[in-house]
mmCIF file of C-alpha atoms in Angstrom:
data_model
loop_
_atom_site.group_PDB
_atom_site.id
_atom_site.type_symbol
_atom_site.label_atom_id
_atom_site.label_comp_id
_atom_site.label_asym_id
_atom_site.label_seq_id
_atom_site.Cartn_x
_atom_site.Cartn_y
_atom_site.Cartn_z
ATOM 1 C CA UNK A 251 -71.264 -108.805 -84.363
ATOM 2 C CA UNK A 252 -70.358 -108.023 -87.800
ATOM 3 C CA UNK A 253 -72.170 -105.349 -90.224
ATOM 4 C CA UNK A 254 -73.840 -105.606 -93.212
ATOM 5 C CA UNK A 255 -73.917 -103.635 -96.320
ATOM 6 C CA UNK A 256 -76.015 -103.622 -100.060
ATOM 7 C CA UNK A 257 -75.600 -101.915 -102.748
ATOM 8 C CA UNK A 258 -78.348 -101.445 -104.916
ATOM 9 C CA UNK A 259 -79.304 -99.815 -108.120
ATOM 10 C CA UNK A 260 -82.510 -98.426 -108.479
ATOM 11 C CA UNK A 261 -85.096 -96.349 -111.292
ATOM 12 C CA UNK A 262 -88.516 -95.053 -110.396
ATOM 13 C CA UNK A 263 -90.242 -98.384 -111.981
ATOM 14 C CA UNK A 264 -89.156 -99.683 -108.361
ATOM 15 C CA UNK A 265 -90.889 -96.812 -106.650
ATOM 16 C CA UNK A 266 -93.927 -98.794 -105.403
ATOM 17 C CA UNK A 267 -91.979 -101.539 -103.790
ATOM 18 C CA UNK A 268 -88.879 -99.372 -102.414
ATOM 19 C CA UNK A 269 -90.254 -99.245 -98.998
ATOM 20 C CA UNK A 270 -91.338 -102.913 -98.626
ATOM 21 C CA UNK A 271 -86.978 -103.392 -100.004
ATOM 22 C CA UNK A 272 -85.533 -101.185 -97.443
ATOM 23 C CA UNK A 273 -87.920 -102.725 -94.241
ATOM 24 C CA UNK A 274 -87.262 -105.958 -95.415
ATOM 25 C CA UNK A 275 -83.272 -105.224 -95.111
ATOM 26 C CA UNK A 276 -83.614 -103.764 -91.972
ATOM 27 C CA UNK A 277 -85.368 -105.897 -90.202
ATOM 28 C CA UNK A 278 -82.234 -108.546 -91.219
ATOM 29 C CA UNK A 279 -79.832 -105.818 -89.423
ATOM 30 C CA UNK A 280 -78.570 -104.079 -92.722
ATOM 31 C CA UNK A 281 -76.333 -101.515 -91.359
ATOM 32 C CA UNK A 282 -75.951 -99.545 -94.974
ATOM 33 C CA UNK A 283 -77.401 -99.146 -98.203
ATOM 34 C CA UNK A 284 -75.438 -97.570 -101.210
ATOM 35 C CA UNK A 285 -78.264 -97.059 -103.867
ATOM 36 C CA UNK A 286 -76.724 -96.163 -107.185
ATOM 37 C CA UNK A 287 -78.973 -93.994 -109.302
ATOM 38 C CA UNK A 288 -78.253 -92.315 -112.941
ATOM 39 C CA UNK A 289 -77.731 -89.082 -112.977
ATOM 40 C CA UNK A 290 -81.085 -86.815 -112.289
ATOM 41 C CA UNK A 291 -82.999 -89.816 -112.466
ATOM 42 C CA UNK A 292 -84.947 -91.779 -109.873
ATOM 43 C CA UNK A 293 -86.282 -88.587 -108.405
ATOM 44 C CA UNK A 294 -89.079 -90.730 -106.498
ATOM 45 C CA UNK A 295 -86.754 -93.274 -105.190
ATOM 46 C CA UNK A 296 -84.673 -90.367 -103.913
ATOM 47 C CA UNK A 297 -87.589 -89.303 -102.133
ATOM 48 C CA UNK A 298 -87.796 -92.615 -100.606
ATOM 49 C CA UNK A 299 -84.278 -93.038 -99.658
ATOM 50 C CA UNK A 300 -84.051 -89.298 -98.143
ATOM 51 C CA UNK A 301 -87.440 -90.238 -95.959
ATOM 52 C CA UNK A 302 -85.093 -93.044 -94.697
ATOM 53 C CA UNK A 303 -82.235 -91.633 -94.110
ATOM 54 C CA UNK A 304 -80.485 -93.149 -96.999
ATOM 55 C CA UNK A 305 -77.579 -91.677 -99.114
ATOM 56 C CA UNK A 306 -78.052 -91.969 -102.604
ATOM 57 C CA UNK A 307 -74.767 -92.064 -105.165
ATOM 58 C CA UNK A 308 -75.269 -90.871 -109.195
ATOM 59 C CA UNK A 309 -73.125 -92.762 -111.528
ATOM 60 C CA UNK A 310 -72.846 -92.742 -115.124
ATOM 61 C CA UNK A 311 -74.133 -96.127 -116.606
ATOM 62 C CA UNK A 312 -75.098 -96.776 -112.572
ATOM 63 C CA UNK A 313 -71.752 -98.227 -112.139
ATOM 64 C CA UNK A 314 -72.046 -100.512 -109.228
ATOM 65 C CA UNK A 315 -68.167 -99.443 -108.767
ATOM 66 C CA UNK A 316 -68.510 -96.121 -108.207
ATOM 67 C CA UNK A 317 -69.241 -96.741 -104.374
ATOM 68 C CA UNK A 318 -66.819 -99.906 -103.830
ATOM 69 C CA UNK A 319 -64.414 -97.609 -101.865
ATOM 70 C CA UNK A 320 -67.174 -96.362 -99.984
ATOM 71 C CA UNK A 321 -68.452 -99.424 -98.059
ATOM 72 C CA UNK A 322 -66.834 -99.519 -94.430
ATOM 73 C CA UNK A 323 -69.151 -102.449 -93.200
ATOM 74 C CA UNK A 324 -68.030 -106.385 -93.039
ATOM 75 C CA UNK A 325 -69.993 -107.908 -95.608
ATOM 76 C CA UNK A 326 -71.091 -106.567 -98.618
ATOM 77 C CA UNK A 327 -73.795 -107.811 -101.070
ATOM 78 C CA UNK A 328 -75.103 -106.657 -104.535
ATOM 79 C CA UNK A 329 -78.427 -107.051 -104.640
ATOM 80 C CA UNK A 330 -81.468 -105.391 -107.168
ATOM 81 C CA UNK A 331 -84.647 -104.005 -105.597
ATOM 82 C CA UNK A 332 -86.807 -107.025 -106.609
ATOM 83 C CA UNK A 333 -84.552 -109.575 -104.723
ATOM 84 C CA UNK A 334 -84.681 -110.144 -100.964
ATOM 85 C CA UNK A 335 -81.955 -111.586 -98.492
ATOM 86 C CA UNK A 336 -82.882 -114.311 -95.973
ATOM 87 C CA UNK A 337 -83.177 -113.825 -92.760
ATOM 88 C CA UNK A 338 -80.825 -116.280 -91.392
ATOM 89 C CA UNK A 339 -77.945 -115.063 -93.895
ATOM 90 C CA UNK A 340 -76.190 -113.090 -90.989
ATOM 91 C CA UNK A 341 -76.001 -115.222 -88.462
ATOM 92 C CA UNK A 342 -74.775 -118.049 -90.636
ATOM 93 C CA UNK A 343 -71.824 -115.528 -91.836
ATOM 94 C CA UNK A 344 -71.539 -114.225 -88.274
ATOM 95 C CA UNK A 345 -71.097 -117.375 -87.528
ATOM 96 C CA UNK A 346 -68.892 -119.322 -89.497
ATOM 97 C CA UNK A 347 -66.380 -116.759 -90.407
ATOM 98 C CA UNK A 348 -66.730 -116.740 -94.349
ATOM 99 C CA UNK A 349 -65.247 -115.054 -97.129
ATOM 100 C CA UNK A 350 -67.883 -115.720 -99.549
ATOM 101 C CA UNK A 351 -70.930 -116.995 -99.655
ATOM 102 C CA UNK A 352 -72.756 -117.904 -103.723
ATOM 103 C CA UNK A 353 -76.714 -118.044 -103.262
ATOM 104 C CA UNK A 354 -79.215 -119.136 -105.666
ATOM 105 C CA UNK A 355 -82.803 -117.112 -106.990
ATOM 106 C CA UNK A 356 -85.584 -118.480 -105.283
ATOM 107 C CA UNK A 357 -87.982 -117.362 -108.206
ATOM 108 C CA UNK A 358 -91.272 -115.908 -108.326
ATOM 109 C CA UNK A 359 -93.952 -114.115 -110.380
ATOM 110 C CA UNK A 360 -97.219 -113.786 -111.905
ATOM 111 C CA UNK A 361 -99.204 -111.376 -113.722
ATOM 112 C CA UNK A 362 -101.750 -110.838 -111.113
ATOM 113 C CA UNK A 363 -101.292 -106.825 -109.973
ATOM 114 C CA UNK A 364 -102.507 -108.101 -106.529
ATOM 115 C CA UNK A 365 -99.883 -111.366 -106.438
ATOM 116 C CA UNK A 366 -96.863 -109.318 -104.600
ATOM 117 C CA UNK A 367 -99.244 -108.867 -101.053
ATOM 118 C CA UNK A 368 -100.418 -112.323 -101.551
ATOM 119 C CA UNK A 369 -98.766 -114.910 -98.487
ATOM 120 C CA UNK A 370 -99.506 -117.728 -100.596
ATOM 121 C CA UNK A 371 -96.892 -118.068 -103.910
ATOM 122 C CA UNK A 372 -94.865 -120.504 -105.852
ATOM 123 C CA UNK A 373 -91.175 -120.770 -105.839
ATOM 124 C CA UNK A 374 -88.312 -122.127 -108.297
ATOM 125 C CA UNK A 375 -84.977 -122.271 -107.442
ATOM 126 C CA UNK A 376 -82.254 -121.898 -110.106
ATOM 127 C CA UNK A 377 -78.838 -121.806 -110.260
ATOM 128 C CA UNK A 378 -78.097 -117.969 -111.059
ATOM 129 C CA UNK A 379 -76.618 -116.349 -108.497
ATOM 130 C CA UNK A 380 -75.949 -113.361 -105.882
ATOM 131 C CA UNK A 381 -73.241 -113.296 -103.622
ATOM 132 C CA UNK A 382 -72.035 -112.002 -100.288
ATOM 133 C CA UNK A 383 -68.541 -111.314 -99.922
ATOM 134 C CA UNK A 384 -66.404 -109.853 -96.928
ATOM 135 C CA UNK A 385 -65.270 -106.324 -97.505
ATOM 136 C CA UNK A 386 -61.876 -106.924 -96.040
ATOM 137 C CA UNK A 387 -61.393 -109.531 -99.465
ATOM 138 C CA UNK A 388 -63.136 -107.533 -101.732
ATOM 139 C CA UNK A 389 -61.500 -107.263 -104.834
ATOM 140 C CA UNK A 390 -64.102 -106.017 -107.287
ATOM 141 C CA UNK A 391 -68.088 -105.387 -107.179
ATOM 142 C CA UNK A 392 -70.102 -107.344 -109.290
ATOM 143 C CA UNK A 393 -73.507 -107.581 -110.028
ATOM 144 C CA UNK A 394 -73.630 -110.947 -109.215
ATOM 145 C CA UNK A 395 -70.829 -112.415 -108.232
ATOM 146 C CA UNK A 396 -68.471 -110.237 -106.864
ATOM 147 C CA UNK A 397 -64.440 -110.668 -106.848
ATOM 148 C CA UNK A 398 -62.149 -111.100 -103.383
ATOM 149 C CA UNK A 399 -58.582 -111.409 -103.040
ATOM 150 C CA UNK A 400 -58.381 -113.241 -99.774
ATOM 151 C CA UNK A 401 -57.302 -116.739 -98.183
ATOM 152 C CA UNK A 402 -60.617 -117.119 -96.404
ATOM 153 C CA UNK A 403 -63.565 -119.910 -96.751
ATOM 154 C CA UNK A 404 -65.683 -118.971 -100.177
ATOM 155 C CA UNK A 405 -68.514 -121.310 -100.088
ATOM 156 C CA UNK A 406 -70.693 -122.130 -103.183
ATOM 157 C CA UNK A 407 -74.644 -122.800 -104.008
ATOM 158 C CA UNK A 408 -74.484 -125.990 -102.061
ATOM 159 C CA UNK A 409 -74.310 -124.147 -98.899
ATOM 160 C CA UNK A 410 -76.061 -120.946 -100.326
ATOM 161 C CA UNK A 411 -79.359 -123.073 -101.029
ATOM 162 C CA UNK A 412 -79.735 -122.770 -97.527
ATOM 163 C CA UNK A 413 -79.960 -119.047 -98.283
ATOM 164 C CA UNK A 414 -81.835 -118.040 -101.554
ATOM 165 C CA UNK A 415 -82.193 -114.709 -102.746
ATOM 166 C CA UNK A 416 -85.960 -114.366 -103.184
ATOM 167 C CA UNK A 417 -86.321 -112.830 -106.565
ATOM 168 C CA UNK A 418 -90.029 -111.419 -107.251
ATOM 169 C CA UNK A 419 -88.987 -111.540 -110.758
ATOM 170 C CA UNK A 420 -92.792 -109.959 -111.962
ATOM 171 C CA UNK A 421 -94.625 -108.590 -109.279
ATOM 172 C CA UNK A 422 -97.786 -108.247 -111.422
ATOM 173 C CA UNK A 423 -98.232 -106.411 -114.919
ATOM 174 C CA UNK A 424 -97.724 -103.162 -113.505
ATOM 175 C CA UNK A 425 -94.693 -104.167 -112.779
ATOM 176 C CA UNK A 426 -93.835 -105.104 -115.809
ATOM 177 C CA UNK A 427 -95.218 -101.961 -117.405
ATOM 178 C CA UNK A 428 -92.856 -100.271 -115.138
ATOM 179 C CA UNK A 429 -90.275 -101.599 -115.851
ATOM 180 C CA UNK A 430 -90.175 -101.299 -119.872
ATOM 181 C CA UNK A 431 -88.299 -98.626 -121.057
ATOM 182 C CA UNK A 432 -90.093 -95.569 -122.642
ATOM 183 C CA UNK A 433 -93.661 -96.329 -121.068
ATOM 184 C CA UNK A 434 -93.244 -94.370 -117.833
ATOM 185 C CA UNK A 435 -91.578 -90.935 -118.549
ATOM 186 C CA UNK A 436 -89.391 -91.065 -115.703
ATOM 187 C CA UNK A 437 -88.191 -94.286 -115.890
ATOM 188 C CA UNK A 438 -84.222 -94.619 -116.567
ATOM 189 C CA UNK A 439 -83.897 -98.379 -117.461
ATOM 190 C CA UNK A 440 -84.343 -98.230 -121.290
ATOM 191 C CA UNK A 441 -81.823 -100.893 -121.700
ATOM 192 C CA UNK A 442 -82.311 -103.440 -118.670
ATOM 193 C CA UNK A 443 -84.045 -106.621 -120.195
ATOM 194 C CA UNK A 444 -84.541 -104.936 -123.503
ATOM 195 C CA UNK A 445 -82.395 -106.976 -125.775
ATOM 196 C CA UNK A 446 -84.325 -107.940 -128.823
ATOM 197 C CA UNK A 447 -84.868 -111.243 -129.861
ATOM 198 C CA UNK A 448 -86.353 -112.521 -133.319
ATOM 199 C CA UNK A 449 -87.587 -116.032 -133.774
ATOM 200 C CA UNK A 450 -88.266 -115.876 -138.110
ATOM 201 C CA UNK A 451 -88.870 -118.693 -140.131
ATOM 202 C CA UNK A 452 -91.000 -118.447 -143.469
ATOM 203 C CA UNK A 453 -94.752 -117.604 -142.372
ATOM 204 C CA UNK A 454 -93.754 -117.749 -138.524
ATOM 205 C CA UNK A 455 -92.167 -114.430 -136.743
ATOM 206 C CA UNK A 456 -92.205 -113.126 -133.154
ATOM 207 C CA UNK A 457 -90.174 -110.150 -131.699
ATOM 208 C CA UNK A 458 -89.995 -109.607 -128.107
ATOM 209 C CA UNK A 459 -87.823 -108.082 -125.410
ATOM 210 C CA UNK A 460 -85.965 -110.661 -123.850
ATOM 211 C CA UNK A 461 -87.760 -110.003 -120.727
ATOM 212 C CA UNK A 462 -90.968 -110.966 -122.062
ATOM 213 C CA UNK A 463 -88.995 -114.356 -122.637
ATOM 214 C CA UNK A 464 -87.359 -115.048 -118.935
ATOM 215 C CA UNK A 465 -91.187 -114.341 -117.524
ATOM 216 C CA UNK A 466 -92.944 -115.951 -119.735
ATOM 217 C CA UNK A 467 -90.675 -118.896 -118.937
ATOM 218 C CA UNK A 468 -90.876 -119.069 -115.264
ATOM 219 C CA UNK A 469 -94.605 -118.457 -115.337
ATOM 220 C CA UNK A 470 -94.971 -121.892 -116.786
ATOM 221 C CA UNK A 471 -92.790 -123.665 -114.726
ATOM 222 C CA UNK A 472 -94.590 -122.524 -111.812
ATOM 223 C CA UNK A 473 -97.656 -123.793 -113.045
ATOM 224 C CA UNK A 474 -95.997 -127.546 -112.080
ATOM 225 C CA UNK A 475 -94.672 -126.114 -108.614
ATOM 226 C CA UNK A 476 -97.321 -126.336 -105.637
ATOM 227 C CA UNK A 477 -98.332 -122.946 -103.285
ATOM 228 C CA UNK A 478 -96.388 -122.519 -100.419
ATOM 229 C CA UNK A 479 -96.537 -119.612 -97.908
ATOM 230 C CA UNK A 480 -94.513 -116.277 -98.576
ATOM 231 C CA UNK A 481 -91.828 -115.804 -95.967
ATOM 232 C CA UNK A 482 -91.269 -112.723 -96.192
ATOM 233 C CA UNK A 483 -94.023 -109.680 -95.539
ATOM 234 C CA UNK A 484 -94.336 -108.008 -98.748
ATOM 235 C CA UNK A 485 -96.183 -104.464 -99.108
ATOM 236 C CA UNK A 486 -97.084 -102.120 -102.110
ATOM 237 C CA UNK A 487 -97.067 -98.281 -102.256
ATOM 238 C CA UNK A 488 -99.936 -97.389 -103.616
ATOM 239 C CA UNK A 489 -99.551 -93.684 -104.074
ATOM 240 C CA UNK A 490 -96.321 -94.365 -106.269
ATOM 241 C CA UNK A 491 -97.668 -96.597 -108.383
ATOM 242 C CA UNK A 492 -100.630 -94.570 -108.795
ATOM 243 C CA UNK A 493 -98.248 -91.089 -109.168
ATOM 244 C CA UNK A 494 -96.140 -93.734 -112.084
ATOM 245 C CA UNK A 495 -99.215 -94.696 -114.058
ATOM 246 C CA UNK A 496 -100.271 -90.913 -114.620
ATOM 247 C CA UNK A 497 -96.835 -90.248 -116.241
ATOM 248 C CA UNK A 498 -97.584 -92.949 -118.520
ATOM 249 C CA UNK A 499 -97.479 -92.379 -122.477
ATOM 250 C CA UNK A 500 -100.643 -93.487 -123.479
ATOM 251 C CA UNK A 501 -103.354 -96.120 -122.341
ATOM 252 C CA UNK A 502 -101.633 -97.576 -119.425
ATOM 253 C CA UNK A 503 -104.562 -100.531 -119.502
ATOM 254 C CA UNK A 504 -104.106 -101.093 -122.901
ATOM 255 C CA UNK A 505 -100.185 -100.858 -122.828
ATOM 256 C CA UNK A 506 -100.721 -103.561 -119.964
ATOM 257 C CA UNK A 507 -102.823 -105.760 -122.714
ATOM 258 C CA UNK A 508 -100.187 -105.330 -124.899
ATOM 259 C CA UNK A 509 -97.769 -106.734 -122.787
ATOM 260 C CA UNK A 510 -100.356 -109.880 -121.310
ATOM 261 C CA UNK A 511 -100.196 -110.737 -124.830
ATOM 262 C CA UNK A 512 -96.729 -110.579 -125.956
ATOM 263 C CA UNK A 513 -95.720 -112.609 -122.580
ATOM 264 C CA UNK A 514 -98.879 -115.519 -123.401
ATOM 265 C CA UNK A 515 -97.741 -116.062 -127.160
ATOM 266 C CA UNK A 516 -94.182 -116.729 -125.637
ATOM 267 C CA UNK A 517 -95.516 -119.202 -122.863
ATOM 268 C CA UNK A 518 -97.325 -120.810 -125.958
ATOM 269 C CA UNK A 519 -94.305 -121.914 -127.202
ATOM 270 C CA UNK A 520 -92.104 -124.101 -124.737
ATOM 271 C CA UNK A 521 -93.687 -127.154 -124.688
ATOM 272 C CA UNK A 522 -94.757 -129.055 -121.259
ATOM 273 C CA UNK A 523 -92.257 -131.730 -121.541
ATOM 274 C CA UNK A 524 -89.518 -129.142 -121.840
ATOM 275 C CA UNK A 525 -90.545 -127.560 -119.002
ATOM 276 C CA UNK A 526 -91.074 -130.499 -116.629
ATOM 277 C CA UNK A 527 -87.506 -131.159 -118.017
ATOM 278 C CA UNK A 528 -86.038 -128.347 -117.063
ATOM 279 C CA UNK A 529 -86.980 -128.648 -113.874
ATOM 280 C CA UNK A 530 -85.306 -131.828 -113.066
ATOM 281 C CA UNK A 531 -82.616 -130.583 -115.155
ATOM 282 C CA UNK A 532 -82.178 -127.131 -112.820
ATOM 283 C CA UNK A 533 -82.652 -129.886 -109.695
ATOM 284 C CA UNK A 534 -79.714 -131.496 -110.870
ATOM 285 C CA UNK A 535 -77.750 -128.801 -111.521
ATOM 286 C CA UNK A 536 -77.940 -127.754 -107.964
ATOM 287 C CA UNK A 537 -77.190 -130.704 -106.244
ATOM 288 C CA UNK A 538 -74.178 -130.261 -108.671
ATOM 289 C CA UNK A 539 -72.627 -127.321 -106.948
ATOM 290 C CA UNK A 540 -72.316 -124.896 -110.226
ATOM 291 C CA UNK A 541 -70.633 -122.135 -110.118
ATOM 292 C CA UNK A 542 -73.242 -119.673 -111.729
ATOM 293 C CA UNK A 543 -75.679 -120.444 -114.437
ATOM 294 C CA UNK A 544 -76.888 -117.831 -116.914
ATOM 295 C CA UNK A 545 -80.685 -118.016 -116.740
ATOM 296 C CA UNK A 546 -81.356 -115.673 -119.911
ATOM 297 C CA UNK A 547 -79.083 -118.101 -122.148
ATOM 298 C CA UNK A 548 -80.686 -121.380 -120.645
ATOM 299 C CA UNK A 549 -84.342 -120.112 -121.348
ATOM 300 C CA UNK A 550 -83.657 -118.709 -124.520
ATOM 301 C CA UNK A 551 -82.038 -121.636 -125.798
ATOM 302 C CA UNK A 552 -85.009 -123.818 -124.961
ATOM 303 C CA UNK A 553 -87.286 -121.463 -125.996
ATOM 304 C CA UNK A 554 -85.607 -121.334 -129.941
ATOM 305 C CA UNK A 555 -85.626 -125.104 -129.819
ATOM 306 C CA UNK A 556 -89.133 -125.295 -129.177
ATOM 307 C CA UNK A 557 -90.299 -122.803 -131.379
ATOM 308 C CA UNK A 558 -88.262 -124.810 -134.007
ATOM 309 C CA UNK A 559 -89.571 -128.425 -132.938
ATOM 310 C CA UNK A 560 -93.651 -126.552 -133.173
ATOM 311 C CA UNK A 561 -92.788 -125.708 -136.475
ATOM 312 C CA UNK A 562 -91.619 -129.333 -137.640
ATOM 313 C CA UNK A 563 -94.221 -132.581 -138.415
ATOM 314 C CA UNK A 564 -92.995 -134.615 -135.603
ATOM 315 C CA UNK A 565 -93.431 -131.390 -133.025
ATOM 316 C CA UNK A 566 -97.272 -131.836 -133.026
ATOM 317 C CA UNK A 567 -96.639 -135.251 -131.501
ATOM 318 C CA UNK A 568 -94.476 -134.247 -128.471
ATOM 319 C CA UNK A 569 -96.646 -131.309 -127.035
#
């Protein structure tokens, strides 16, 4: 039987559903995980990881590199702590011998604080993607789709849809409050999904994190998808969350307003027919076989063209 390693990186927003990660993983037969943390930060998540037995490794920037050298197992993925393997990933690489394997997000979210333990959910596939690679052929770490040098079989997303990566890309508004930079005190991910992005013209202007733009996004397109039951057994550490919110700066209710609002005005924008677009667009894309498909350009492109097309005469007819 081959072993399995991930390699993660990790900041205390990711506290409350560390636990649920690392069961989840080991239940699949994950061998090793190399969590990369910045230096002195995560010191919750280091709790968690020393409670399991789990080496953490401090890099500058959280430079997935750092621990390339380290990995001794036979596959390798690069994973965050919101995405989850499937379960019949190793088998299928056990199996059939591969070199590489590209697999798709299987999507999720809502802004429901209770959504992440729910077993009922709504799922969108899209073409971004994670990938497994043997060790033996590994050339370079990547956060998504990492480099190998070798002769063997590297199969794409037409074979990987078989395998998603379920990404529970908001897991509820705390969550998200978690996870912006400069709310909780000891959270180290100022920069992740923090990219400004203006939308001005005359009267009109909105400012958001780009975040606020990939959820707001995917929360309306799952609006057109039906329920389906959760896979996967998903549970919530109370205590952390709970130990995160009293470190927050401020009102964490009102901060969590704040943030319900910024992500509404956002969904207000695409238009319906985009979306129901977009998702036959993303179906054919996959039955395409892409190589990788950058969901934060794709939804902010659509998102600036329908903010444009509201502003014009003719948009009022084609909401």
């Amino acid at each position: 039987m081959s072993s399995f390693a991930i390699v993660v990186r990790v900041f205390d927003g990711e506290a409350p559903y560390l636990q649920s990660f690392i069961d989840h993983h080991r239940r699949l037969g994950v061998d090793a995980f190399y969590p990369v943390v910045a230096p002195g930060g995560a010191p919750l998540c280091r709790e968690i990881f020393a409670r399991n037995g789990i080496a953490f490794h401090e890099s500058d920037g959280q430079r997935i590199s750092f621990v390339q050298n380290l990995i001794r197992e036979d596959y390798v993925a690069v994973i965050d702590a919101d995405e989850y393997l499937h379960p019949g990933l190793f088998s299928f690489l056990d199996e059939e011998k591969v070199e590489s394997l590209l697999m798709p997000w299987r999507l999720t979210a809502s802004m429901d604080d209770g959504f992440f333990e729910t077993q009922q959910k709504r799922f969108f596939v899209f073409p971004q993607v994670k990938s497994i690679v043997k060790t033996s052929a590994l050339q370079r770490l990547r956060l998504h789709a990492s480099a190998t040098s070798g002769s063997g079989r590297c199969l794409g997303i037409e074979q990987g849809q078989q395998f998603p990566v379920q990404h529970y890309y908001l897991r509820g508004l705390d969550d998200l409050l978690l996870k912006e930079g400069g709310v909780v005190k000891r959270t180290l991910a100022q920069s992740s999904g923090r990219k400004q992005v203006n939308l001005n013209a005359d009267e009109t202007s909105m400012d958001f994190p780009s975040r606020h733009a990939r959820v707001a996004f995917l929360l309306n397109v799952l609006r057109f998808i039906p329920e389906q039951a959760d896979p996967y057994s998903m549970s919530l550490d109370r205590s952390m969350l709970d130990h995160l919110r009293d470190n927050v700066e401020g009102d964490p209710e009102a901060a969590k307003r704040e943030l319900h609002d910024s992500v509404s005005k956002i969904q207000n924008v695409y238009r319906n027919r985009t979306i129901r677009r977009e998702i036959r667009a993303t179906q054919q894309l996959l039955a395409s076989d892409p190589r990788k498909v950058s969901y934060q350009k794709r939804v902010l492109k659509l998102l600036r063209k329908d903010f444009q097309s509201r502003r014009s005469w003719l948009g009022h007819f084609f909401r």
